C-alpha positions as a printed NumPy array, in Angstrom:
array([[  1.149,  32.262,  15.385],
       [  0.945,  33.201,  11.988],
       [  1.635,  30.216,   9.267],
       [  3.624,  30.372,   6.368],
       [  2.555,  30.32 ,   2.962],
       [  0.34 ,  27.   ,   2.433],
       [  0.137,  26.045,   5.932],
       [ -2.903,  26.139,   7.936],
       [ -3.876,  26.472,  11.098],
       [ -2.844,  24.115,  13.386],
       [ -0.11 ,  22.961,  11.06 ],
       [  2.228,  20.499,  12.73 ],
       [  5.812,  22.421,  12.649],
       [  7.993,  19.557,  11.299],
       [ 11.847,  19.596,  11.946],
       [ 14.349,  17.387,  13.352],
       [ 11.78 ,  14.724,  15.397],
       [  9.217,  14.543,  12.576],
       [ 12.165,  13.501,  10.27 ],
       [ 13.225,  10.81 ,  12.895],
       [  9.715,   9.408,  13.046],
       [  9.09 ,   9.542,   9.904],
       [ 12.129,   8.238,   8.588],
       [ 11.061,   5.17 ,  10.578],
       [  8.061,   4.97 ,   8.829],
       [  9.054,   5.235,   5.293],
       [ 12.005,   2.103,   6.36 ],
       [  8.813,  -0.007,   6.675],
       [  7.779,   0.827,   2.947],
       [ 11.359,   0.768,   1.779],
       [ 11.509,  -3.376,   3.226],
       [  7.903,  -3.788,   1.737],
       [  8.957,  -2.414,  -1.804],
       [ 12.373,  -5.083,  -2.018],
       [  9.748,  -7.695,  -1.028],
       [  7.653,  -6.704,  -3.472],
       [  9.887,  -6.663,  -6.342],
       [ 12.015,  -9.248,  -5.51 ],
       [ 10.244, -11.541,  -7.734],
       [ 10.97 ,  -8.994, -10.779],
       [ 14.426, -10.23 , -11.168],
       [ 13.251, -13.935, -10.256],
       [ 10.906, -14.223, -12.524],
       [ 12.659, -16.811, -14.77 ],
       [ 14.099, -18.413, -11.817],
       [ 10.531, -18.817, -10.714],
       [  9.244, -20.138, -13.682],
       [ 12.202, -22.748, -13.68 ],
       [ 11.485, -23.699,  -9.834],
       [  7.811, -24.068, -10.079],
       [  7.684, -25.637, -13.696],
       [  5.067, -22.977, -15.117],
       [  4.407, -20.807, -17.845],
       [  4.012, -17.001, -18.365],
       [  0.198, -17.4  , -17.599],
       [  1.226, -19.292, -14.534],
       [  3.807, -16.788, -13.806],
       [  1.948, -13.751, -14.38 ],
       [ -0.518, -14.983, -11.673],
       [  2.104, -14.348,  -9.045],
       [  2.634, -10.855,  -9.405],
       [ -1.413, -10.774, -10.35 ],
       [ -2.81 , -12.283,  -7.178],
       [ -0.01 ,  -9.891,  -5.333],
       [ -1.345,  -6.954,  -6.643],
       [ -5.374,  -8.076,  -6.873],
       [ -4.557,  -8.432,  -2.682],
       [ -3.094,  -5.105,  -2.706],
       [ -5.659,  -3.148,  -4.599],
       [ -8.044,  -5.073,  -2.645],
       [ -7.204,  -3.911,   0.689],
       [ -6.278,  -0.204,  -0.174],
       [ -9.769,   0.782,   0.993],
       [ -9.934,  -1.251,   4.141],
       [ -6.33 ,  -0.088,   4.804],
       [ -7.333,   3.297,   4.586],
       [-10.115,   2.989,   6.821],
       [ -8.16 ,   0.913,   9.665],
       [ -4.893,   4.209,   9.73 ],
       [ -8.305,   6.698,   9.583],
       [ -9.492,   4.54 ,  13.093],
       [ -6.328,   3.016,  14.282],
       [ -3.479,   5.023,  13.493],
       [ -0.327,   4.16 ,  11.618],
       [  2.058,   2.563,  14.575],
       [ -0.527,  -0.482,  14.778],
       [ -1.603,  -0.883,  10.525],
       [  2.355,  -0.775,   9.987],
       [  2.747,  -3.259,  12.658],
       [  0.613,  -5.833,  11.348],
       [  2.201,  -4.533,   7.889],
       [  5.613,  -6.085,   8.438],
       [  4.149,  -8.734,   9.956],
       [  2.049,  -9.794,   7.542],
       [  4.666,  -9.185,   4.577],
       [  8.119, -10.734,   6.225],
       [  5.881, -13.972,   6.596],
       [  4.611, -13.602,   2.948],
       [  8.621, -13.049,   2.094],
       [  9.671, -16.506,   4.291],
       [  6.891, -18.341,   2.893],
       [  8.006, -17.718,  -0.456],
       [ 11.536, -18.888,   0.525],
       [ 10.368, -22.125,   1.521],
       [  7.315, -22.865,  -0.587],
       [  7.789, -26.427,  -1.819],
       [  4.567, -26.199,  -4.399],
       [  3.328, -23.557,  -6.869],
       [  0.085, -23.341,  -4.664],
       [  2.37 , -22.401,  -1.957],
       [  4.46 , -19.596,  -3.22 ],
       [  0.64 , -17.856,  -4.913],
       [ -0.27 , -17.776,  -0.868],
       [  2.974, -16.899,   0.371],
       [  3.019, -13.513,  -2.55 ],
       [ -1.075, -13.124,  -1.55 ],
       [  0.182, -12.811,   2.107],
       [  3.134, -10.308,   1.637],
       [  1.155,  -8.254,  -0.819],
       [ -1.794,  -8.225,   2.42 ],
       [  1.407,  -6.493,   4.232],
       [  2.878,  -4.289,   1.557],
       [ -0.653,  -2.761,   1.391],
       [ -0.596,  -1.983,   4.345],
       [  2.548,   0.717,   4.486],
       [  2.479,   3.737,   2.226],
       [ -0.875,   4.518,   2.731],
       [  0.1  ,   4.377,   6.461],
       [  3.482,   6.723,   5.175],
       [  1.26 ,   9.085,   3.607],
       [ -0.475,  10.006,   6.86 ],
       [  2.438,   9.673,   9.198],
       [  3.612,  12.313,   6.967],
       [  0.538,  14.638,   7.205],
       [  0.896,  14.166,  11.162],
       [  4.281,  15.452,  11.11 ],
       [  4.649,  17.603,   8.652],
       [  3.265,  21.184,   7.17 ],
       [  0.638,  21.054,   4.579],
       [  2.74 ,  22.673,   2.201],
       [  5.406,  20.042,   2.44 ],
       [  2.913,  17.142,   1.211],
       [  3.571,  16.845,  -2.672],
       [  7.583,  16.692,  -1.746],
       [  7.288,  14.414,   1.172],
       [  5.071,  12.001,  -0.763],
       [  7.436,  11.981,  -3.984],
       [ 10.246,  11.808,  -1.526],
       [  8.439,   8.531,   0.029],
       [  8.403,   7.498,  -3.233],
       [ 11.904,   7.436,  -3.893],
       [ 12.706,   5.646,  -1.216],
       [ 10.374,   3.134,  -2.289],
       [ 12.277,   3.214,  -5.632],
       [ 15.96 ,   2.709,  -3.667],
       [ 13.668,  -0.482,  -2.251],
       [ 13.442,  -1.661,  -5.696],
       [ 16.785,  -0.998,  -6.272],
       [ 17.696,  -3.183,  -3.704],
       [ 16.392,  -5.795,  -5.15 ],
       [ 17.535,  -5.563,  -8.339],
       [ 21.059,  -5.412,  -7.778],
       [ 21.987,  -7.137,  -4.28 ],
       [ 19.184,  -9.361,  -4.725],
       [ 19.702, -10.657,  -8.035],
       [ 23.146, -11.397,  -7.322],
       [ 22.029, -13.164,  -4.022],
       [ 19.839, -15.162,  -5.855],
       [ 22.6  , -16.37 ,  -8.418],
       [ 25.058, -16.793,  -5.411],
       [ 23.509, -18.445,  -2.644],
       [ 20.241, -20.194,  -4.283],
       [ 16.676, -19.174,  -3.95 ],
       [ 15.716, -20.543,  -0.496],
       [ 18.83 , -18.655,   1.218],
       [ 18.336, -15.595,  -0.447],
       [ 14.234, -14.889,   0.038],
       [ 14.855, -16.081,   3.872],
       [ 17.905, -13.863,   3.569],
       [ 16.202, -11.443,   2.877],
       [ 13.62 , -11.297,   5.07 ],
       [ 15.396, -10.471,   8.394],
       [ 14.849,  -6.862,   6.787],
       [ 11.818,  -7.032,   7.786],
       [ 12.699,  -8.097,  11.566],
       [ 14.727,  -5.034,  11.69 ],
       [ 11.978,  -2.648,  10.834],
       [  9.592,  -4.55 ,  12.891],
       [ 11.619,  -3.529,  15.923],
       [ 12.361,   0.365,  14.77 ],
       [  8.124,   0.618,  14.755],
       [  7.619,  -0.526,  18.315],
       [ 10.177,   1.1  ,  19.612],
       [ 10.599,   4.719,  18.092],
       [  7.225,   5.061,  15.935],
       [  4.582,   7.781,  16.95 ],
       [  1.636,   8.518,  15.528],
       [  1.845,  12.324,  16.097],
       [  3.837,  15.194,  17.211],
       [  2.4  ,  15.756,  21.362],
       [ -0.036,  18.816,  21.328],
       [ -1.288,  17.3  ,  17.703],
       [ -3.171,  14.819,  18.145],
       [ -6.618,  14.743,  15.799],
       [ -9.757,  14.794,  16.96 ],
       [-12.021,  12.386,  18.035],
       [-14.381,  11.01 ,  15.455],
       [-17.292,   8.693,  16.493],
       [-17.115,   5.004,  14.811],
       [-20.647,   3.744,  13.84 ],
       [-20.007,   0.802,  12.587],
       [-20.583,  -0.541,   8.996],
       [-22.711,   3.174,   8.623],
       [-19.12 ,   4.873,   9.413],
       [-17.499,   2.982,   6.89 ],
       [-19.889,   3.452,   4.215],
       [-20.218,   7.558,   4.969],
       [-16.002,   7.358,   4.956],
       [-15.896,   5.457,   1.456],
       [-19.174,   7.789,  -0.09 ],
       [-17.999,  11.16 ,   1.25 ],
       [-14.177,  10.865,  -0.333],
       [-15.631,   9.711,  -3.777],
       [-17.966,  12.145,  -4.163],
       [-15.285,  14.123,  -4.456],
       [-13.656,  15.196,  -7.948],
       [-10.284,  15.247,  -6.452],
       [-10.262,  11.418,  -5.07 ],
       [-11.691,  10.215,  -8.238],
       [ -8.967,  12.507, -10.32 ],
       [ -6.615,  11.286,  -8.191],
       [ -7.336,   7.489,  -8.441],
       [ -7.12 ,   7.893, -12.448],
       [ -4.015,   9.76 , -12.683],
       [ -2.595,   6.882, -10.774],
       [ -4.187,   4.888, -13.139],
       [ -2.718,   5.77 , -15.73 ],
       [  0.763,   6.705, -14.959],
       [  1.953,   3.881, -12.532],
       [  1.403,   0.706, -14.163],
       [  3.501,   0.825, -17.615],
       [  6.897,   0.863, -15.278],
       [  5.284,  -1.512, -12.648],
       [  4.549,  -4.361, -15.135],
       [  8.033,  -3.501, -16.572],
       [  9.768,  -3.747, -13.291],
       [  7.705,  -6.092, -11.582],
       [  7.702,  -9.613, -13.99 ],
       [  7.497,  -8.605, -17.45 ],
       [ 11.027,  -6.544, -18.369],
       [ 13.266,  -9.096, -17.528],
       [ 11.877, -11.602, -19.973],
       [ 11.192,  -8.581, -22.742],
       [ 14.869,  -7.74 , -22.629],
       [ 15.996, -11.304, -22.671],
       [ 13.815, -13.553, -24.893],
       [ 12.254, -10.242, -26.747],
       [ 15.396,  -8.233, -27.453],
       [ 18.709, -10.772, -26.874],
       [ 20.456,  -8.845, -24.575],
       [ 21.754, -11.132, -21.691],
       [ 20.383, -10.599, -18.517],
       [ 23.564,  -8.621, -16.914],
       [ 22.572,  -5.722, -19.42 ],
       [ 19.029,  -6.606, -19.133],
       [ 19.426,  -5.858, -15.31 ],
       [ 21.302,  -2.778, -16.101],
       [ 18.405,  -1.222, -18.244],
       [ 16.376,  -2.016, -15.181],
       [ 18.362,  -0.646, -12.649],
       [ 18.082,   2.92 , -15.35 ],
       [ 14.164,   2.774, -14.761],
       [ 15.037,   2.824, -11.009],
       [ 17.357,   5.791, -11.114],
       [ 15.484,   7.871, -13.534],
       [ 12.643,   7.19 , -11.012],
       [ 14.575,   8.599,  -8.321],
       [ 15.763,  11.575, -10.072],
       [ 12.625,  12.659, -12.009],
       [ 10.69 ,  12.186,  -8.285],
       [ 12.9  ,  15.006,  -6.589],
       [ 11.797,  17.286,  -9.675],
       [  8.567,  16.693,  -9.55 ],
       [  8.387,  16.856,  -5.987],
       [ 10.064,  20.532,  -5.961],
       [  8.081,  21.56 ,  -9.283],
       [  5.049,  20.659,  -7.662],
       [  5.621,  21.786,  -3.81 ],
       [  6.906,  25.842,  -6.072],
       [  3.962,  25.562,  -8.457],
       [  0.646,  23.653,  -7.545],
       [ -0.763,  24.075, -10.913],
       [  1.82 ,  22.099, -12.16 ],
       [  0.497,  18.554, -11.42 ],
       [ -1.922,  18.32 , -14.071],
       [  0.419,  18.981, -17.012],
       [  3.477,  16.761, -15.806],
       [  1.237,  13.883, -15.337],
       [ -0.327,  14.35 , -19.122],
       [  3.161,  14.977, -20.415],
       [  4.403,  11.4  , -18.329],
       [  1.816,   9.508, -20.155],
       [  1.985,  11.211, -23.84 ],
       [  6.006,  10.648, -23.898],
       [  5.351,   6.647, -21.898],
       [  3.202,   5.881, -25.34 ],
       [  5.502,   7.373, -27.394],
       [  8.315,   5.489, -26.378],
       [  6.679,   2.637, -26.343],
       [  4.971,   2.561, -29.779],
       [  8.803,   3.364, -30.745],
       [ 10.133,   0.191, -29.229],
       [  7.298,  -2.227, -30.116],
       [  7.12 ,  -0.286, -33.644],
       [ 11.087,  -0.401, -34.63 ],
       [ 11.546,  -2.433, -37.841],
       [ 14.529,  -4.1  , -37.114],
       [ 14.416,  -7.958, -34.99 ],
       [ 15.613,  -5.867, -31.746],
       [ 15.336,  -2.143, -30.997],
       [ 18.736,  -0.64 , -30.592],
       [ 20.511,   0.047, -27.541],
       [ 19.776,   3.735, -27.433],
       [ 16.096,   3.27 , -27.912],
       [ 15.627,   1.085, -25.103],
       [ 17.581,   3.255, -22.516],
       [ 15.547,   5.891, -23.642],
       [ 12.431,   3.654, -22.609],
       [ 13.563,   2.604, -19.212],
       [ 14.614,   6.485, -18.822],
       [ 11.377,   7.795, -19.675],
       [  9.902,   4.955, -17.785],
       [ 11.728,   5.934, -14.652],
       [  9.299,   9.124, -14.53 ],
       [  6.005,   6.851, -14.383],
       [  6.402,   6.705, -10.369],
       [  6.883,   9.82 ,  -9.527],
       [  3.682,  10.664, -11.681],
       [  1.483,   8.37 ,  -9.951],
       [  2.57 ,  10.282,  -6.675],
       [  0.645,  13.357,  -8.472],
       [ -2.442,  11.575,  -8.056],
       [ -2.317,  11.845,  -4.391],
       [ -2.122,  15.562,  -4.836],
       [ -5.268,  15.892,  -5.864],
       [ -7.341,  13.746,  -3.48 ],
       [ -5.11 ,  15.292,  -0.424],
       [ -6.851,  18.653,  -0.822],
       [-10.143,  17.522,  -1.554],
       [-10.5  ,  15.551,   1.292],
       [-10.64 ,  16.72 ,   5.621],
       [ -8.068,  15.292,   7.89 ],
       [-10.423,  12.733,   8.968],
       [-10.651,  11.606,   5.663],
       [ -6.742,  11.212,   4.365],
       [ -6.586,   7.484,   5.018],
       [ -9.697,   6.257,   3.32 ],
       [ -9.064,   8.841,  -0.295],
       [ -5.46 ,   7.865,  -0.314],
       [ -5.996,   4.527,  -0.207],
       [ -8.726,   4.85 ,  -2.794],
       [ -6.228,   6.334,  -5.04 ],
       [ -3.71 ,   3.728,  -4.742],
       [ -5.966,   1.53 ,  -5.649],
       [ -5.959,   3.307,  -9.583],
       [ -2.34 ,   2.153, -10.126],
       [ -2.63 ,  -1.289,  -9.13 ],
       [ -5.742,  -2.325, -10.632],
       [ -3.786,  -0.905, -14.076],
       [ -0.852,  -3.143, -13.178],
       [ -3.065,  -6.176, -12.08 ],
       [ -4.819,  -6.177, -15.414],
       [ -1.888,  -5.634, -17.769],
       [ -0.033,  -8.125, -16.123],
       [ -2.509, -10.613, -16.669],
       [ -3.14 ,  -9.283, -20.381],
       [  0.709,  -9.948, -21.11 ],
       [  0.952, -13.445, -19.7  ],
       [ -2.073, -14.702, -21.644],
       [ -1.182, -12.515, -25.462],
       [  2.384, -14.41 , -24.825],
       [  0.661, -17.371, -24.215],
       [ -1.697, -17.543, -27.295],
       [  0.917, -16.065, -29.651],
       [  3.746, -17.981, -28.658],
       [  5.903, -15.199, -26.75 ],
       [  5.311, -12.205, -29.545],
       [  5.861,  -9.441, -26.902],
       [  5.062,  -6.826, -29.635],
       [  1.012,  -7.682, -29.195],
       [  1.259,  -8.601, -25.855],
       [  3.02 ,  -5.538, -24.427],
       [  0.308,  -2.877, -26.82 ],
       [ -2.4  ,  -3.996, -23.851],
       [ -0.614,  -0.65 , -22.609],
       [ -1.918,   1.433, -25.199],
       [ -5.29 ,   0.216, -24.457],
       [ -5.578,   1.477, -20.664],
       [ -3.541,   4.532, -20.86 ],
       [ -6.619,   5.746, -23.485],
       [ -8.977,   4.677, -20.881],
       [ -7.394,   6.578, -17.661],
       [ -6.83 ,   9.807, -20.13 ],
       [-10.344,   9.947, -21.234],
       [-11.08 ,   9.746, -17.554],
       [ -8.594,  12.241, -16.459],
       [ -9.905,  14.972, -19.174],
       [-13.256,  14.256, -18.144],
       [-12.808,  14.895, -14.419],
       [ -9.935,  17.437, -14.433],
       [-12.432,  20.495, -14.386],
       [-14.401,  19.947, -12.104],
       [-12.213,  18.674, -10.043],
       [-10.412,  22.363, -10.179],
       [-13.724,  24.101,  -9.672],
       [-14.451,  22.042,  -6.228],
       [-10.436,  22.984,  -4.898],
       [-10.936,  26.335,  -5.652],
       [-14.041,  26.557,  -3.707],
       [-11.945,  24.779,  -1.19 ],
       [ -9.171,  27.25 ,  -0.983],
       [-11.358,  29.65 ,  -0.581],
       [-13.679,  28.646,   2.114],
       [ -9.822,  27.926,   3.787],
       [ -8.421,  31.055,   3.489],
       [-11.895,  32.601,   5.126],
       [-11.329,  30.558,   7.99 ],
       [ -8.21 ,  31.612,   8.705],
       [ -8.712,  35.08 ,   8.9  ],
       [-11.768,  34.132,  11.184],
       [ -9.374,  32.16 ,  13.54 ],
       [ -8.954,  34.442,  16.843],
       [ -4.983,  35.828,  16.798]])
């Protein structure tokens, strides 16, 4: 059978099952993204409950994400071995008991292991996403289905910041986190019941675990390539500006920073979420019609992120006006569906047997971005007494870093996927008809 343009041989076909599985799949991350975020529109709330500053605060979200990043590598390595029915499994397991914890946490000390717990589970589900979707779907599909997974994250997020806000002003914290977290019940029983790992007739080959030696070939063999390391700095340096904004820090900035009340303020957030969606279904077609593509809307994403920025934190006047700031949460609405870019470049660098381990490599750019500016906020607001203008230009700082890193790499990293294509396409016309 001959395979359409930028499929390969043995290409899963796709269709009306594959969406059904995978739309299973990408339920798990949409739960695991609410949970996640939740504490984005309860961040004052939080403070309030627990009696703690933005240090203490920022820790939260911090120790969250520092679990995350942590266990992208591991993750990747367990849906390589294991597949993704069981890693999504213990997923939702792991984060609706994070998300209940968090509900009833009487102490500060609590809720930090209740977050570390759920952010154990949310790390566990898009890298698992990712390769459900490789399983089920074409090759050629992979930039749109992974900005489409993204969007559904996104419509997680918005979740939270609209029906969970309100159920957190309506019914009280403890009602709405546990509220909440039957969400994750409900996805828990979709996995064991309809989730496959593969289409029949697709299943991957065998490959031979050794042990610690397996792990450490896995981890060496997908960096040393240019497209996993390209990949993990593009996510660097497009995902974090809107997840610090989103996940802790815009609230406050909007509130305390610029004196609009928080109904507005969770307006202007509820903007980064839709431009999110929007700008991630053109990307995703841009990039599915024109490969080549990637490189420049992930450059442009972070040029027009600083300059919007340095126009907010710049403007003269006590507040930045109205216009200027929906311009920011607009333009930061196209962060996320940059950072999905990054995982077209280590998806083509890397063998079948390998998807798990680069993507989760990858995802670990973004987070460690996040993770750091989150803690450089809380403590600048800390030692200069809430000034949001010095805390918030720690952005400035690692977007230079993940652009020198992206110019630096972004050759050879197109010399080695040539070479790639290549070798490909001489397969193919070696495979017997």
């Amino acid at each position: 059978m001959s395979s359409s343009a930028g499929s390969l041989p043995g290409d899963p076909p796709g269709g009306r099952r594959a969406l059904a599985v995978w739309g299973v799949g990408v339920s798990v991350y949409f739960v695991a993204v609410i949970f996640r975020t939740s504490l984005g529109v309860a961040g004052l709330d939080a403070a309030d409950r627990f009696h703690v500053g933005a240090s203490a605060l920022s820790t939260f979200s911090i120790l969250q994400l520092l679990v995350y990043a942590g266990m992208q590598i591991p993750v990747g390595l367990l849906v390589d071995r294991l597949g993704t029915k069981k890693v999504l499994t213990l997923g939702i397991l792991l984060f609706t008991a994070g998300q209940i914890g968090f509900a009833l946490a009487p102490s500060y000390g609590m809720a930090l292991a209740s977050r570390a717990l759920l952010g154990c589970g949310d790390a566990m589900t898009f890298i698992s996403v990712l390769r459900l979707g490789s399983r089920w779907f074409p090759a050629r599909r992979g930039p749109l289905i992974a900005q489409t997974a993204g969007l559904v994250g996104m419509a997680g997020n918005l979740i939270s910041t609209l029906l969970l806000a309100r159920l957190l002003h309506g019914v009280g914290w403890t009602a709405a986190f546990a509220g909440s977290s039957v969400a994750g019940l409900v996805v828990l029983v979709l996995t064991l019941l309809f989730l496959r790992d593969h289409p029949e007739g697709h299943e991957p080959e065998p490959f031979p675990h050794h042990g610690a030696a397996y792990v450490r070939r896995q981890i060496a063999a997908s960096w040393r390539e240019p497209g996993t390391r390209l990949g993990l700095w593009v996510h660097f340096t497009t995902q974090f500006p809107a997840m610090v904004f989103l996940l802790l820090w815009g609230l406050p900035f909007l509130v305390q920073a610029q004196g609009l009340s928080r109904g507005t303020a969770g307006e202007l957030l509820t903007l980064v979420v839709l431009s999110n969606m929007a700008v991630g279904l053109v990307y995703g077609q841009i990039v599915a019609r024109h490969h080549a593509a990637r490189l420049p809307l992930a450059l442009g994403t972070v040029l027009a992120t600083a300059a919007v920025w340095a126009s907010t934190l710049l403007y003269p006047g006590e507040h930045a006006p109205m216009w200027l700031l929906i311009v920011l949460c607009a333009v930061l609405g196209a962060c996320g569906p940059a950072s999905m870019l990054g995982f077209d470049f280590a998806r083509p660098a890397n063998p079948p047997e390998r998807q798990g381990t680069a993507s989760g490599i990858t995802n670990m750019g973004g987070f460690v971005a996040s993770m750091t500016t989150l803690l450089a906020v809380g403590v600048l607001l800390d030692l200069t007494g809430d000034d949001y203008r010095v805390a918030f230009s720690a952005v400035f700082v690692l977007q230079a870093l993940g652009l020198s890193q992206i110019l630096r790499l972004r050759g050879r990293a197109a010399r080695r996927e040539r070479e790639r294509l290549v070798a490909s396409r001489v397969e193919t016309v070696h495979v017997p008809a």
